[in-house]
PDB file of C-alpha atoms in Angstrom:
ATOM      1  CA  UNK A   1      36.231 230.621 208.533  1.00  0.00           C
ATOM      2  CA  UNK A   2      34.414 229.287 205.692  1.00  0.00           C
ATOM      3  CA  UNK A   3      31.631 231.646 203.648  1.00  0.00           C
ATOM      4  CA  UNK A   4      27.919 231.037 203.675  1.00  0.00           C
ATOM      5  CA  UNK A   5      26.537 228.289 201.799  1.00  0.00           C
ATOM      6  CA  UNK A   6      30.099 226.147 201.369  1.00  0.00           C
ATOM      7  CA  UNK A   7      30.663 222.756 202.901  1.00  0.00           C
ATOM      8  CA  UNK A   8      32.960 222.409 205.757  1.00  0.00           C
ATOM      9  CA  UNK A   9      34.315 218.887 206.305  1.00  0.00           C
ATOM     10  CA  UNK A  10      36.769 218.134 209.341  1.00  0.00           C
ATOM     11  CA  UNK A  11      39.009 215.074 209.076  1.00  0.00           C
ATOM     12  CA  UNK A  12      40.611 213.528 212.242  1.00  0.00           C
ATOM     13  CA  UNK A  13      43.539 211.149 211.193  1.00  0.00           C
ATOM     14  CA  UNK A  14      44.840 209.543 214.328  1.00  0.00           C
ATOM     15  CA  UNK A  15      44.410 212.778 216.555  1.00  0.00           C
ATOM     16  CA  UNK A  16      41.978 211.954 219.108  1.00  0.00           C
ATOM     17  CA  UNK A  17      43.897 208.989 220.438  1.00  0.00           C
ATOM     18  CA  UNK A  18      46.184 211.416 221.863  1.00  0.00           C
ATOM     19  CA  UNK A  19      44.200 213.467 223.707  1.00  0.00           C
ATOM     20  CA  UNK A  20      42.970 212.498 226.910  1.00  0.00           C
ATOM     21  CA  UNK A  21      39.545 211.595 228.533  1.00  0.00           C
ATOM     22  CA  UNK A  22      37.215 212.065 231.163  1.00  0.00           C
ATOM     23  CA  UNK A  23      38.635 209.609 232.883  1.00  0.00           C
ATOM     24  CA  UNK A  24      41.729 212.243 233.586  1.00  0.00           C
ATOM     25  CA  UNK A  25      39.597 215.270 234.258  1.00  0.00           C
ATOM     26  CA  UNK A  26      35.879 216.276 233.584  1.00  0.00           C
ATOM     27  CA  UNK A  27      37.373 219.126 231.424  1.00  0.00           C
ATOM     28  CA  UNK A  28      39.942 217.896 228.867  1.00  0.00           C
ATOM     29  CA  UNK A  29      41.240 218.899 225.505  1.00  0.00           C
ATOM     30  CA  UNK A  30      39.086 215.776 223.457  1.00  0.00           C
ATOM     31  CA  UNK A  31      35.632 217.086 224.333  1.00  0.00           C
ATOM     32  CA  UNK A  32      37.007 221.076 224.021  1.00  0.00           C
ATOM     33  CA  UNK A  33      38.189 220.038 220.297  1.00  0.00           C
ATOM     34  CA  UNK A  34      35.210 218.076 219.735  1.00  0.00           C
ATOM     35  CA  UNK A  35      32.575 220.421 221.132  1.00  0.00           C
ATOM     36  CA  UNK A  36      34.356 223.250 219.056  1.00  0.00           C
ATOM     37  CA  UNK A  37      34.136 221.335 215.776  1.00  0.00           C
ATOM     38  CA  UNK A  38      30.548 220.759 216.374  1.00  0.00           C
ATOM     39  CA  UNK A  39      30.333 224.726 216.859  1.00  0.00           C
ATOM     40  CA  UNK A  40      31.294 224.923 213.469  1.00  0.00           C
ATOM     41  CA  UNK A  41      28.493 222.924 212.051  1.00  0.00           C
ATOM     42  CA  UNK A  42      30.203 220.855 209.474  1.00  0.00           C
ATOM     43  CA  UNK A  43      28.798 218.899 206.812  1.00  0.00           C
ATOM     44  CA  UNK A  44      31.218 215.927 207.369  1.00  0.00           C
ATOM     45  CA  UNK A  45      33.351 214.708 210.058  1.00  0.00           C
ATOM     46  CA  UNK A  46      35.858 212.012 209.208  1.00  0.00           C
ATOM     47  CA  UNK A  47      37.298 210.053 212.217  1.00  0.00           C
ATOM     48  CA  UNK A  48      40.311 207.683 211.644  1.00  0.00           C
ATOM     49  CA  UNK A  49      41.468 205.518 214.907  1.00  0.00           C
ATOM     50  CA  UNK A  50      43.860 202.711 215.695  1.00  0.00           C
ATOM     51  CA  UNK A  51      41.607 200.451 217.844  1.00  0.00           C
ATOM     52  CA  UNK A  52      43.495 200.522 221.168  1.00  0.00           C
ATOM     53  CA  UNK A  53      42.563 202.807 224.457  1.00  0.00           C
ATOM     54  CA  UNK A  54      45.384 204.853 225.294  1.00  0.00           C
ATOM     55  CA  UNK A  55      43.754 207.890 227.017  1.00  0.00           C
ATOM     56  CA  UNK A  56      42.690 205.822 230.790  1.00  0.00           C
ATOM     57  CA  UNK A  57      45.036 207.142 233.393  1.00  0.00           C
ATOM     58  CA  UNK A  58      46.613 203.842 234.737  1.00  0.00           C
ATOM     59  CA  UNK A  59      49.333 203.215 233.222  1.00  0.00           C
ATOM     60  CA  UNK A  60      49.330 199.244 233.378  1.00  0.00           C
ATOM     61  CA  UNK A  61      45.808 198.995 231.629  1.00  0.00           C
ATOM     62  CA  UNK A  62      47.651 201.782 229.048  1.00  0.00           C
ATOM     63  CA  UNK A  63      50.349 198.925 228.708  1.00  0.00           C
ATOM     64  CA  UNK A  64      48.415 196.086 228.282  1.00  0.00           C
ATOM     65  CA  UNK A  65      46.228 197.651 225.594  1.00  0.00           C
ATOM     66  CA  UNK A  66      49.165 198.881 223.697  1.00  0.00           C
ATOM     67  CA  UNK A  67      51.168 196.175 224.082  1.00  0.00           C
ATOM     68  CA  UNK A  68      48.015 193.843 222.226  1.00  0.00           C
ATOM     69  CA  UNK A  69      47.874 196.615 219.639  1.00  0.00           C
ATOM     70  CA  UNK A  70      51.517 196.418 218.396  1.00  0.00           C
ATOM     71  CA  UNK A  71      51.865 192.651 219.286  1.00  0.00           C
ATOM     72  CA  UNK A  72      49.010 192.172 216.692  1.00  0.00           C
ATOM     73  CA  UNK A  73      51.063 194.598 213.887  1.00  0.00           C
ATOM     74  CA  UNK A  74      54.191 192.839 214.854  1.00  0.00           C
ATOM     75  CA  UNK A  75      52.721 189.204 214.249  1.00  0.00           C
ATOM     76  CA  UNK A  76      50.757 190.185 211.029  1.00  0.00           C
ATOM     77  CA  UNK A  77      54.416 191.383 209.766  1.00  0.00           C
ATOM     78  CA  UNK A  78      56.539 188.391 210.801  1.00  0.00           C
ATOM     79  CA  UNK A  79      53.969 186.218 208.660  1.00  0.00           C
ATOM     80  CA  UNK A  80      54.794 188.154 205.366  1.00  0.00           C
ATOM     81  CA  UNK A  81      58.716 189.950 205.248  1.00  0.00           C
ATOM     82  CA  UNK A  82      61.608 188.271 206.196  1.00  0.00           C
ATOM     83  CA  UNK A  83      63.206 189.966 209.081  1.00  0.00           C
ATOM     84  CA  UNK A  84      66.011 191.025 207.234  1.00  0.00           C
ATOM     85  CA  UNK A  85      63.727 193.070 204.940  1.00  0.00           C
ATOM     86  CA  UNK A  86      64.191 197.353 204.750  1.00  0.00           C
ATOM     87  CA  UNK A  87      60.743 197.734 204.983  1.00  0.00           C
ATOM     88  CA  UNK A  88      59.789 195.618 207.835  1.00  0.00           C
ATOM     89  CA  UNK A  89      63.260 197.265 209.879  1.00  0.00           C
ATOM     90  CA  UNK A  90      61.500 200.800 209.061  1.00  0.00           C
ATOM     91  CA  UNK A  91      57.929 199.676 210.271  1.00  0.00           C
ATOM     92  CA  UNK A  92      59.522 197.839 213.463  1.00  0.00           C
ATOM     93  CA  UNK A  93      61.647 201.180 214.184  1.00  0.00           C
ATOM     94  CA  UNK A  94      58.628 203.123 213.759  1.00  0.00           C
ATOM     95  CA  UNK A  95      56.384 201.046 215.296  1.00  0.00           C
ATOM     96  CA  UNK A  96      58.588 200.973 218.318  1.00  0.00           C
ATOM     97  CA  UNK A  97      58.587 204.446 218.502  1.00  0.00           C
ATOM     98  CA  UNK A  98      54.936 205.434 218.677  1.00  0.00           C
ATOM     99  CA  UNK A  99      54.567 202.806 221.043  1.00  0.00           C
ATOM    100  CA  UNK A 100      57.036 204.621 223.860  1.00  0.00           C
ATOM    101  CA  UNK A 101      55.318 207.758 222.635  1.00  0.00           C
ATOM    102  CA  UNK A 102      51.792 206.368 223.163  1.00  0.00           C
ATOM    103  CA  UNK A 103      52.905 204.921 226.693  1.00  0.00           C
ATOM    104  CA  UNK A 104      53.831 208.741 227.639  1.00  0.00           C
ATOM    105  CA  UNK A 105      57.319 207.001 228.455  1.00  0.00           C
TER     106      UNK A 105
END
């Protein structure tokens, strides 16, 4: 709880992306979280998003989207480290990861 008269900011790094939509249910945990924040009247909300839909319910659209979000990562790495480079393996492995992750697999 913050006192009278102080500023209240809420950052969202990469969260919402997780959550699903209406497109699952008319209730859902996005717009609970969302329409709690905004009970709290902050002063700032900070909102930080990888630009790929991975909330719709279909899985193949949820593939397709992902898919085009890492393939675009991927490609914009191969142009710049070699593939034997340490930090391109830890991206890739990474990478890799949070794309089974974000696929629910």
């Amino acid at each position: 709880m913050h006192e009278t008269g102080e500023a209240l900011a809420v950052n969202f790094p990469f969260t919402l992306h997780h959550m699903l939509d209406e497109s699952v249910s008319t209730w859902n945990h996005r717009d609970g979280l969302l329409r709690l924040v905004k009970s709290l009247s902050p002063k700032v909300v900070t909102l930080i998003e990888q630009e790929s839909n991975t909330n719709t319910t279909p899985f193949f659209p949820r593939f397709l989207e992902t898919l085009d979000y890492y393939t675009a990562i991927f490609e914009s790495i191969d142009v710049k480290l070699p593939r034997e480079h340490k930090g391109r393996i830890n991206v890739e492995h990474r990478s890799s990861t949070v794309w089974l992750e974000t696929l629910s697999i």
